[in-house]
Coordinates of C-alpha atoms in Angstrom, one line a residue:
M232 CA -47.8 37.7 158.6
N233 CA -46.0 38.2 155.2
K234 CA -45.9 35.3 152.8
P235 CA -42.8 33.3 152.6
V236 CA -40.7 34.1 149.4
I237 CA -39.5 31.9 146.6
L238 CA -36.5 33.9 144.9
T239 CA -35.6 33.0 141.4
V240 CA -32.4 34.5 139.8
D241 CA -31.4 34.4 136.1
D242 CA -29.4 36.8 133.8
D243 CA -31.3 35.7 130.8
P244 CA -34.6 37.9 130.5
E245 CA -36.8 35.2 128.7
V246 CA -35.7 32.4 131.0
L247 CA -36.2 34.5 134.1
S248 CA -39.7 35.6 132.7
A249 CA -40.8 31.9 132.1
I250 CA -39.5 30.6 135.3
A251 CA -41.3 33.4 137.3
R252 CA -44.6 32.7 135.3
D253 CA -44.5 29.0 136.0
L254 CA -43.7 29.6 139.8
R255 CA -46.7 32.1 140.2
Q256 CA -49.1 29.8 138.4
Q257 CA -48.3 27.0 140.9
Y258 CA -47.3 28.9 144.1
A259 CA -48.6 32.4 144.1
K260 CA -51.3 31.6 146.8
Q261 CA -48.7 30.5 149.4
F262 CA -45.6 32.3 148.4
R263 CA -44.5 35.5 147.2
I264 CA -42.4 35.1 143.8
I265 CA -39.5 37.6 143.6
R266 CA -37.1 37.6 140.9
A267 CA -33.7 39.0 140.2
D268 CA -31.7 39.4 137.0
S269 CA -28.1 38.7 138.6
G270 CA -26.4 37.3 141.6
Q271 CA -25.6 40.7 143.0
A272 CA -29.0 42.0 142.6
A273 CA -30.4 38.9 144.3
M274 CA -28.1 39.6 147.1
D275 CA -29.6 43.1 147.5
V276 CA -32.9 41.6 147.6
V277 CA -31.9 39.1 150.4
Q278 CA -30.6 42.0 152.4
Q279 CA -33.9 43.7 152.0
L280 CA -35.8 40.7 153.0
T281 CA -33.6 40.5 156.1
L282 CA -34.4 43.9 157.1
R283 CA -38.2 43.4 156.7
N284 CA -37.9 40.1 158.7
D285 CA -39.4 38.2 155.6
T286 CA -38.4 34.5 155.3
V287 CA -37.1 32.8 152.1
A288 CA -38.5 29.2 151.5
L289 CA -36.5 28.4 148.2
F290 CA -33.9 29.7 146.1
L291 CA -34.2 28.7 142.4
V292 CA -30.9 30.1 140.7
D293 CA -29.2 29.8 137.4
Q294 CA -25.6 28.4 137.5
R295 CA -24.1 30.6 134.5
M296 CA -24.6 34.3 135.3
P297 CA -21.9 36.9 135.1
Q298 CA -19.9 38.6 137.9
M299 CA -21.6 35.8 140.4
M300 CA -22.2 32.3 139.6
G301 CA -25.2 30.5 141.0
V302 CA -23.3 28.4 143.4
E303 CA -21.4 31.4 144.7
F304 CA -24.8 33.2 145.3
L305 CA -26.2 30.2 147.0
E306 CA -23.3 30.0 149.4
Q307 CA -23.7 33.6 150.4
A308 CA -27.4 33.7 150.6
T309 CA -27.7 30.7 152.7
Q310 CA -25.7 32.1 155.3
I311 CA -28.6 34.6 155.8
F312 CA -31.4 32.2 155.2
P313 CA -29.9 28.7 156.1
E314 CA -33.2 27.0 156.3
A315 CA -34.2 27.8 152.7
K316 CA -34.2 25.2 150.1
R317 CA -31.5 25.4 147.3
V318 CA -32.1 24.4 143.6
L319 CA -29.7 25.2 140.9
L320 CA -30.8 25.5 137.1
T321 CA -28.4 24.3 134.8
A322 CA -27.8 23.5 131.2
Y323 CA -26.7 20.0 130.3
A324 CA -23.0 21.1 130.0
D325 CA -23.1 22.3 133.5
T326 CA -24.3 19.0 135.3
D327 CA -20.9 18.2 136.7
A328 CA -20.7 21.7 138.5
A329 CA -24.3 21.0 139.8
I330 CA -23.2 17.8 141.3
R331 CA -20.0 19.3 142.9
A332 CA -22.6 22.1 144.3
I333 CA -24.3 19.4 146.3
N334 CA -21.4 19.2 148.6
V335 CA -20.2 22.8 148.1
A336 CA -23.3 24.7 148.6
S337 CA -25.5 22.0 150.3
L338 CA -27.7 21.9 147.0
D339 CA -30.9 20.3 147.6
Y340 CA -31.7 19.5 143.9
Y341 CA -30.5 20.7 140.4
L342 CA -33.0 21.1 137.3
L343 CA -31.8 20.9 133.7
K344 CA -33.2 23.4 131.1
P345 CA -35.7 23.3 129.6
W346 CA -38.2 22.2 132.2
D347 CA -41.2 21.9 130.0
P348 CA -43.8 20.7 131.0
P349 CA -43.5 22.2 134.3
E350 CA -46.2 19.8 135.5
E351 CA -43.8 17.0 134.9
K352 CA -40.4 18.4 135.4
L353 CA -40.8 21.4 137.8
Y354 CA -43.4 21.2 140.1
P355 CA -43.2 17.7 141.4
V356 CA -39.5 18.5 142.4
L357 CA -40.5 21.9 144.0
D358 CA -43.7 20.5 145.8
D359 CA -41.5 18.1 147.7
L360 CA -38.9 20.6 148.7
V361 CA -41.4 23.4 150.0
N362 CA -43.5 20.8 151.7
D363 CA -40.4 19.7 153.6
W364 CA -39.5 23.3 154.2
Y365 CA -43.1 23.9 155.6
A366 CA -42.8 20.7 157.9
H367 CA -39.8 22.5 159.8
F368 CA -40.7 26.1 159.2
H369 CA -41.4 28.3 162.6
P370 CA -42.8 31.8 161.4
E371 CA -40.5 34.7 162.3
F372 CA -41.8 37.3 164.6
Q373 CA -43.5 40.3 162.5
G374 CA -42.8 43.5 164.0
I375 CA -40.2 45.8 165.4
R376 CA -36.8 44.6 166.2
V377 CA -34.3 46.4 168.5
V378 CA -30.5 45.5 168.2
G379 CA -28.5 46.7 171.0
D380 CA -26.4 46.3 174.1
R381 CA -28.0 45.2 177.3
W382 CA -25.8 47.7 179.3
S383 CA -26.8 50.5 177.0
A384 CA -29.0 53.3 178.6
D385 CA -30.4 54.1 175.1
S386 CA -31.1 50.5 174.4
H387 CA -33.2 50.3 177.9
R388 CA -34.9 53.7 177.1
I389 CA -36.2 52.3 173.7
K390 CA -37.3 48.9 175.2
D391 CA -39.0 50.6 177.9
F392 CA -40.8 53.1 175.6
L393 CA -42.1 50.4 173.5
A394 CA -43.1 48.1 176.3
R395 CA -44.9 50.8 178.1
N396 CA -46.8 51.7 174.9
Q397 CA -47.6 48.1 174.5
I398 CA -45.8 47.9 171.0
P399 CA -44.8 44.3 170.3
Y400 CA -40.9 44.0 169.5
R401 CA -38.2 41.6 169.6
W402 CA -34.9 42.2 171.5
L403 CA -31.6 41.1 170.0
D404 CA -28.6 41.3 172.2
I405 CA -25.3 42.1 170.1
E406 CA -23.4 39.8 172.3
Q407 CA -25.7 36.9 172.7
N408 CA -27.8 36.7 169.3
A409 CA -26.2 35.4 166.3
N410 CA -28.6 37.1 164.0
A411 CA -27.9 40.8 165.5
Q412 CA -24.8 41.1 163.5
K413 CA -26.4 39.9 160.3
L414 CA -28.9 42.5 160.6
L415 CA -26.3 45.1 161.2
D416 CA -24.5 43.8 158.1
S417 CA -27.7 44.0 156.1
A418 CA -28.6 47.4 157.2
K419 CA -25.1 48.6 156.1
V420 CA -25.0 51.2 159.0
E421 CA -21.7 53.0 160.1
T422 CA -20.5 52.0 163.7
P423 CA -21.4 53.0 166.4
C424 CA -24.8 52.6 165.4
L425 CA -26.5 51.0 168.5
P426 CA -29.2 50.7 169.6
L427 CA -30.6 50.1 165.9
V428 CA -34.5 49.8 165.6
L429 CA -35.8 47.9 162.6
F430 CA -39.3 48.2 161.4
A431 CA -41.4 45.9 159.5
D432 CA -41.3 47.8 156.2
G433 CA -37.4 47.4 156.0
E434 CA -36.6 50.7 157.2
H435 CA -34.4 51.4 160.2
Q436 CA -33.4 54.0 162.7
S437 CA -29.9 54.3 164.5
K438 CA -30.2 55.7 168.1
P439 CA -33.5 57.2 167.4
T440 CA -35.5 59.3 169.9
N441 CA -38.8 58.2 171.4
L442 CA -40.7 60.8 169.4
Q443 CA -39.0 59.5 166.0
I444 CA -40.2 56.0 166.8
A445 CA -43.5 57.2 167.8
E446 CA -43.9 59.2 164.6
K447 CA -42.7 56.3 162.5
I448 CA -45.1 53.7 164.1
G449 CA -48.0 55.9 164.0
L450 CA -48.7 57.0 167.4
Q451 CA -50.5 60.4 167.5
T452 CA -47.7 63.1 168.3
Q453 CA -49.6 66.3 167.2
A454 CA -53.2 67.6 167.9
T455 CA -55.5 67.7 165.1
N456 CA -57.7 70.5 166.5
P457 CA -57.2 74.2 167.1
F458 CA -59.2 74.2 170.2
Y459 CA -60.3 72.0 173.1
D460 CA -62.7 72.1 175.8
L461 CA -60.4 70.2 178.1
I462 CA -56.7 69.5 178.0
I463 CA -55.4 66.8 180.2
I464 CA -51.6 66.8 181.0
G465 CA -50.6 63.3 182.1
G466 CA -51.8 59.8 181.0
G467 CA -51.7 57.9 184.3
P468 CA -55.1 56.4 185.8
S469 CA -56.3 59.7 187.1
G470 CA -55.7 61.3 183.6
L471 CA -57.1 58.7 181.6
A472 CA -60.4 58.5 183.8
A473 CA -60.7 62.1 183.3
A474 CA -60.2 61.7 179.6
V475 CA -62.9 58.9 179.5
Y476 CA -65.4 60.9 181.6
G477 CA -64.8 64.2 179.8
A478 CA -65.2 62.9 176.4
S479 CA -68.1 60.6 177.2
E480 CA -70.0 63.8 178.6
G481 CA -69.2 65.7 175.3
L482 CA -66.1 67.5 176.1
R483 CA -63.6 67.8 173.2
T484 CA -60.8 66.3 175.0
V485 CA -56.9 66.1 174.3
M486 CA -54.6 64.3 176.8
I487 CA -50.9 64.8 176.5
E488 CA -48.5 62.0 178.1
S489 CA -44.7 62.5 178.0
E490 CA -44.0 58.8 178.2
A491 CA -46.6 56.2 177.8
P492 CA -50.4 55.9 178.9
G493 CA -50.7 54.4 182.3
G494 CA -48.0 56.3 184.1
Q495 CA -46.3 54.7 186.9
A496 CA -49.2 52.3 187.6
G497 CA -48.8 51.1 183.9
T498 CA -45.4 49.6 184.9
S499 CA -46.8 47.5 187.7
S500 CA -46.6 43.8 187.1
R501 CA -49.7 43.1 189.2
I502 CA -52.4 45.0 190.7
E503 CA -54.3 42.6 192.9
N504 CA -56.5 45.0 195.1
Y505 CA -58.2 46.8 192.2
L506 CA -62.1 46.5 192.5
G507 CA -63.6 44.3 190.2
F508 CA -60.7 42.2 189.3
P509 CA -60.6 39.4 191.8
V510 CA -57.5 37.7 190.3
G511 CA -55.8 40.9 189.7
L512 CA -54.5 42.7 186.5
S513 CA -51.3 44.2 185.2
G514 CA -50.8 47.9 185.1
G515 CA -50.2 47.4 181.3
D516 CA -53.7 45.6 181.0
L517 CA -55.4 48.5 183.0
A518 CA -53.9 51.2 180.7
R519 CA -54.7 49.3 177.6
R520 CA -58.4 48.9 178.4
A521 CA -58.4 52.5 179.5
V522 CA -57.0 54.0 176.2
T523 CA -59.2 52.0 174.3
Q524 CA -62.1 53.3 176.2
A525 CA -60.8 56.8 175.7
K526 CA -60.3 56.6 172.1
R527 CA -63.5 55.0 171.5
F528 CA -65.1 58.2 173.1
G529 CA -62.9 60.4 170.7
V530 CA -60.0 61.5 173.0
E531 CA -57.0 62.4 171.3
I532 CA -53.9 61.0 173.0
L533 CA -50.7 62.6 172.2
T534 CA -47.6 60.3 172.9
P535 CA -44.9 61.2 173.5
Q536 CA -45.4 64.8 174.1
E537 CA -44.5 67.0 177.0
A538 CA -46.1 70.2 178.2
T539 CA -43.5 72.8 179.3
S540 CA -45.6 75.8 180.2
I541 CA -49.2 77.4 180.6
R542 CA -50.5 80.8 180.1
M543 CA -53.8 82.4 180.3
E544 CA -55.6 84.7 177.8
N545 CA -58.9 85.9 179.1
D546 CA -61.0 82.5 179.5
Y547 CA -58.4 80.6 177.5
R548 CA -55.7 78.2 178.8
I549 CA -52.8 77.9 176.3
V550 CA -50.5 74.8 176.8
T551 CA -47.1 75.1 175.2
L552 CA -45.4 71.8 174.2
R553 CA -41.7 70.8 174.1
E554 CA -41.4 71.3 170.4
G555 CA -42.9 74.6 170.4
S556 CA -46.5 74.0 169.3
E557 CA -49.5 75.1 171.4
L558 CA -52.9 73.7 172.5
T559 CA -55.6 76.3 173.5
G560 CA -58.5 75.2 175.7
H561 CA -61.0 76.4 178.3
A562 CA -60.0 74.0 181.0
V563 CA -56.8 72.0 181.9
I564 CA -56.5 69.0 184.6
L565 CA -53.0 68.4 185.6
A566 CA -52.7 64.4 186.1
L567 CA -48.9 64.9 186.0
G568 CA -48.4 61.8 188.4
V569 CA -44.8 61.3 190.1
A570 CA -41.6 60.0 189.2
W571 CA -39.4 57.5 191.0
R572 CA -37.2 59.3 193.6
R573 CA -33.6 59.1 192.7
L574 CA -31.2 57.1 195.0
R575 CA -28.1 59.4 195.7
V576 CA -25.3 57.2 196.5
P577 CA -22.0 57.0 194.7
G578 CA -22.1 55.2 191.3
I579 CA -25.8 55.0 190.9
E580 CA -26.2 57.7 188.4
R581 CA -23.1 56.3 186.3
F582 CA -24.8 52.8 186.0
T583 CA -28.5 54.2 185.4
G584 CA -29.6 52.2 182.5
A585 CA -26.6 49.9 182.6
G586 CA -27.6 47.7 185.6
V587 CA -29.3 50.3 187.6
Y588 CA -33.0 50.9 186.8
Y589 CA -36.1 52.9 188.3
G590 CA -39.2 50.7 187.9
A591 CA -39.0 48.7 184.5
A592 CA -39.6 45.3 186.0
Q593 CA -41.6 44.2 182.8
T594 CA -39.0 45.5 180.6
E595 CA -35.8 44.0 182.1
A596 CA -37.1 40.8 183.6
I597 CA -36.6 38.6 181.0
A598 CA -32.9 39.6 180.6
C599 CA -32.4 38.6 184.2
E600 CA -33.3 35.1 183.8
G601 CA -31.3 32.8 186.0
E602 CA -29.4 35.8 187.6
E603 CA -29.7 37.4 191.1
V604 CA -31.7 40.5 191.2
F605 CA -31.6 43.3 194.0
V606 CA -34.7 45.4 194.6
V607 CA -34.6 48.7 196.8
G608 CA -37.8 49.6 198.5
G609 CA -40.5 48.2 201.0
A610 CA -43.9 49.5 199.5
N611 CA -46.4 47.8 197.1
S612 CA -44.5 48.7 193.8
A613 CA -41.3 47.2 195.2
G614 CA -43.3 44.0 196.4
Q615 CA -45.1 43.7 193.0
A616 CA -41.9 43.8 191.2
A617 CA -40.3 41.3 193.5
M618 CA -42.8 38.9 192.8
Y619 CA -42.7 39.2 189.1
F620 CA -38.9 39.1 189.1
S621 CA -39.2 35.7 191.1
R622 CA -40.4 34.1 187.8
F623 CA -37.2 34.8 186.1
A624 CA -34.4 35.3 188.5
S625 CA -32.6 32.6 190.4
K626 CA -32.8 34.8 193.4
V627 CA -34.5 38.1 194.4
T628 CA -33.2 40.1 197.2
M629 CA -35.2 43.1 198.8
L630 CA -33.3 45.6 200.6
V631 CA -35.5 47.4 203.1
R632 CA -34.5 50.2 205.3
G633 CA -37.1 49.7 208.0
E634 CA -37.4 46.8 210.3
S635 CA -40.0 45.1 208.4
L636 CA -42.5 45.5 205.5
T637 CA -45.6 45.7 207.3
K638 CA -45.5 49.5 207.8
S639 CA -45.4 50.2 204.1
M640 CA -46.7 47.1 202.1
S641 CA -50.1 45.6 201.8
Q642 CA -50.6 42.3 203.8
Y643 CA -51.4 40.2 200.6
L644 CA -48.1 41.1 199.0
I645 CA -46.3 40.3 202.3
D646 CA -48.0 36.9 202.3
Q647 CA -46.9 36.2 199.0
I648 CA -43.3 37.4 199.4
D649 CA -43.2 35.0 202.4
E650 CA -44.4 32.1 200.3
T651 CA -41.9 32.6 197.6
D652 CA -38.7 30.4 198.0
N653 CA -36.4 32.7 195.9
I654 CA -37.4 36.0 197.6
E655 CA -35.2 37.0 200.6
V656 CA -35.9 40.2 202.6
W657 CA -32.8 42.1 204.1
N658 CA -34.3 44.6 206.7
H659 CA -32.2 47.5 208.0
S660 CA -30.5 47.4 204.7
S661 CA -29.3 50.3 202.2
V662 CA -27.2 50.5 199.1
I663 CA -24.3 52.8 200.0
E664 CA -22.4 52.4 196.7
A665 CA -22.7 50.8 193.3
Q666 CA -19.4 49.7 191.6
G667 CA -18.3 48.6 188.1
D668 CA -16.7 49.6 184.9
D669 CA -18.9 50.2 182.0
R670 CA -21.9 48.4 183.9
L671 CA -23.0 47.4 187.4
E672 CA -20.9 44.6 188.8
S673 CA -21.3 44.9 192.5
L674 CA -23.1 46.7 195.3
V675 CA -22.0 48.0 198.8
I676 CA -24.8 47.2 201.0
K677 CA -24.7 48.6 204.7
N678 CA -27.0 47.2 207.8
S679 CA -28.0 50.1 209.7
K680 CA -28.4 47.9 212.9
T681 CA -25.1 46.4 212.8
D682 CA -23.3 49.3 211.0
E683 CA -21.5 46.6 208.9
A684 CA -20.9 47.1 205.2
Q685 CA -20.3 44.3 202.8
T686 CA -19.8 44.1 199.0
F687 CA -21.9 41.8 196.8
P688 CA -21.8 40.7 193.1
A689 CA -24.5 42.4 191.3
K690 CA -25.7 42.7 187.7
S691 CA -29.2 44.3 188.3
L692 CA -30.6 46.8 190.8
F693 CA -34.2 48.0 190.5
I694 CA -35.0 50.9 192.7
F695 CA -38.5 51.7 194.0
I696 CA -38.2 54.2 197.1
G697 CA -41.0 56.7 196.7
A698 CA -42.2 59.4 194.5
V699 CA -41.5 63.0 193.7
P700 CA -43.6 65.4 191.6
R701 CA -42.4 66.8 188.4
T702 CA -43.9 70.5 188.9
D703 CA -41.1 72.8 188.6
W704 CA -42.3 73.9 185.3
L705 CA -45.3 75.3 187.0
D706 CA -43.3 77.5 189.4
G707 CA -45.0 81.1 189.6
L708 CA -48.2 79.7 188.3
V709 CA -49.8 77.0 190.4
E710 CA -49.4 76.9 194.3
R711 CA -47.5 73.8 195.5
D712 CA -46.3 72.5 198.9
E713 CA -42.7 72.4 199.9
K714 CA -42.2 69.1 198.3
G715 CA -43.8 70.2 194.8
F716 CA -47.3 68.7 195.3
I717 CA -50.0 70.8 193.9
L718 CA -52.6 72.6 196.3
T719 CA -56.2 72.3 195.5
G720 CA -59.6 73.5 196.9
S721 CA -59.5 74.6 200.5
E722 CA -55.6 74.1 200.7
I723 CA -55.0 77.0 198.5
R724 CA -53.2 79.6 200.8
S725 CA -53.0 82.5 198.0
K726 CA -54.9 85.8 198.5
G727 CA -54.6 86.2 194.7
W728 CA -57.8 84.2 194.2
M729 CA -59.9 86.7 192.0
L730 CA -63.3 85.1 191.8
K731 CA -66.5 85.6 194.1
R732 CA -67.0 81.8 194.3
E733 CA -64.8 79.6 196.4
P734 CA -62.4 77.2 194.4
H735 CA -63.9 73.9 193.6
L736 CA -62.7 70.8 195.4
L737 CA -59.8 69.9 192.9
E738 CA -59.2 73.4 191.4
T739 CA -55.8 75.0 191.7
N740 CA -55.3 78.7 192.8
V741 CA -55.8 79.3 188.9
P742 CA -59.5 79.2 187.9
G743 CA -60.0 76.6 185.2
I744 CA -56.7 74.7 186.2
F745 CA -57.4 71.4 188.2
A746 CA -55.3 68.9 189.6
V747 CA -56.0 64.9 190.3
G748 CA -53.9 61.9 191.3
D749 CA -50.6 61.5 192.9
V750 CA -49.3 64.9 192.0
R751 CA -52.0 66.6 194.2
H752 CA -51.2 67.5 197.8
G753 CA -52.8 65.2 200.2
S754 CA -53.9 62.5 197.6
V755 CA -54.0 58.8 198.6
K756 CA -51.3 57.2 196.4
R757 CA -53.4 54.3 195.2
V758 CA -54.8 53.4 191.6
A759 CA -58.3 53.4 192.6
S760 CA -58.3 56.9 194.2
G761 CA -56.5 58.3 191.3
V762 CA -59.2 56.9 188.9
G763 CA -61.8 58.3 191.3
E764 CA -60.3 61.8 191.3
G765 CA -60.0 61.9 187.6
S766 CA -63.6 60.9 187.2
I767 CA -65.2 63.5 189.6
C768 CA -63.1 66.2 188.5
V769 CA -64.8 66.4 185.2
Q770 CA -68.1 67.5 187.1
F771 CA -66.1 70.6 188.4
V772 CA -64.9 71.2 185.0
H773 CA -68.6 71.4 183.8
R774 CA -69.4 73.7 186.6
Y775 CA -66.5 76.0 185.8
L776 CA -67.3 75.9 182.0
S777 CA -71.0 76.8 182.6
N778 CA -70.0 80.2 184.1
L779 CA -67.7 81.2 181.1

């Protein structure tokens, strides 16, 4: 954390230099001493400190300054840093003004010039003030701050990106947080500017893309090598496992992830049936551990980046990224995972990001504190989300199309839901319409057994209704089933296989291109199986490379 600041202001260069010297001599180990030569210059400093999320412990300001008197500066500055101690530096002739400032500007003390010797006339006074300040000091969050509107799709996108990449941030709702507007004023941005992202160095971005944020905070977005032995597309559990095993076995490995390492599993609030973790772990924890392990072996992880095409040139596989750059390698593993299936009913698309969310339990849960939350879905992901929301929401209502949870959810989750007082399961229930003006306000829910439809007030709807592969960009290259899942090994129907050998177990119809995890036809949609496929696929990559 940055040191708290002591800001001293005086228009006389000699006096300013002398007071800054004395302050540094006594307080430099605890505080940053910053000086300004006018009230306006000091206000500019205050604005910058606000953007950097720094804290001012004490203002030491001369009374007689042109353009802005000391008392006037203190009145404005303490609106931004109300906890800072306020000391006015005055000549004997300004004593009356200093006394009046005790009431006008809530002055803590006034000092007469000169203050020599400081050991007697300066330090004892300031020591008392800074000690009192420290007694009530609560350190500010040091990191990224996001100012926005809860019902903004862009605000949700940025929060979700930061959360999934495990970047600490502080959310400031423009409608509820008093400091949010102060930050906008300090940033001097033109409206509409939300969401506004403020970084620790004082810089800010208005409505940034995920890529802009990634580049600013130092995530790797571009490859450093011209060639790789193995290119992995997708950073879920299967892709991360392939990356760890590939790099640990000596392959120059790069992994491309469009959103955040961990994939859909990374959004899970709790995975309780993963081998070796008897009390469970979150998807975020699993992703963090795997990323650390992969980087330890030298894997390059490009985030957020998206592959848009693959082409072959002899033994080389060339992957084109969204912004136009290319990666060249001998082998490619497709670990694309799956996306949440969209709910196709009136109003849903309109309110997506503004009360309607796919996944995103960990991103939005705190905002739902004390509210009623609706969860659509009856599989493990929906159950894990419901359990997580139950810690914040006053009530969680699960909408399940079937007659019970037993056909699609693990028994341990069913038992937990049954034992949680503020979770209610509505079977035979589906959302048929979402209603509201600029955000979700109500849901029309139909019971398929009684054929009755009712409207319920709702602020938040979270959807977990299965998965679809994002493989359209591979059309004409890699064989897929009718739903878009990738065919591998003995499932390949193409007569265009040109090699004498049979395809390897996880190899697609294109030699040297493999598929693992949820995107593969016939895969078991579980984290452990995805990790297993990613791990064993590397041995087939080695076999392929050995014959080049």
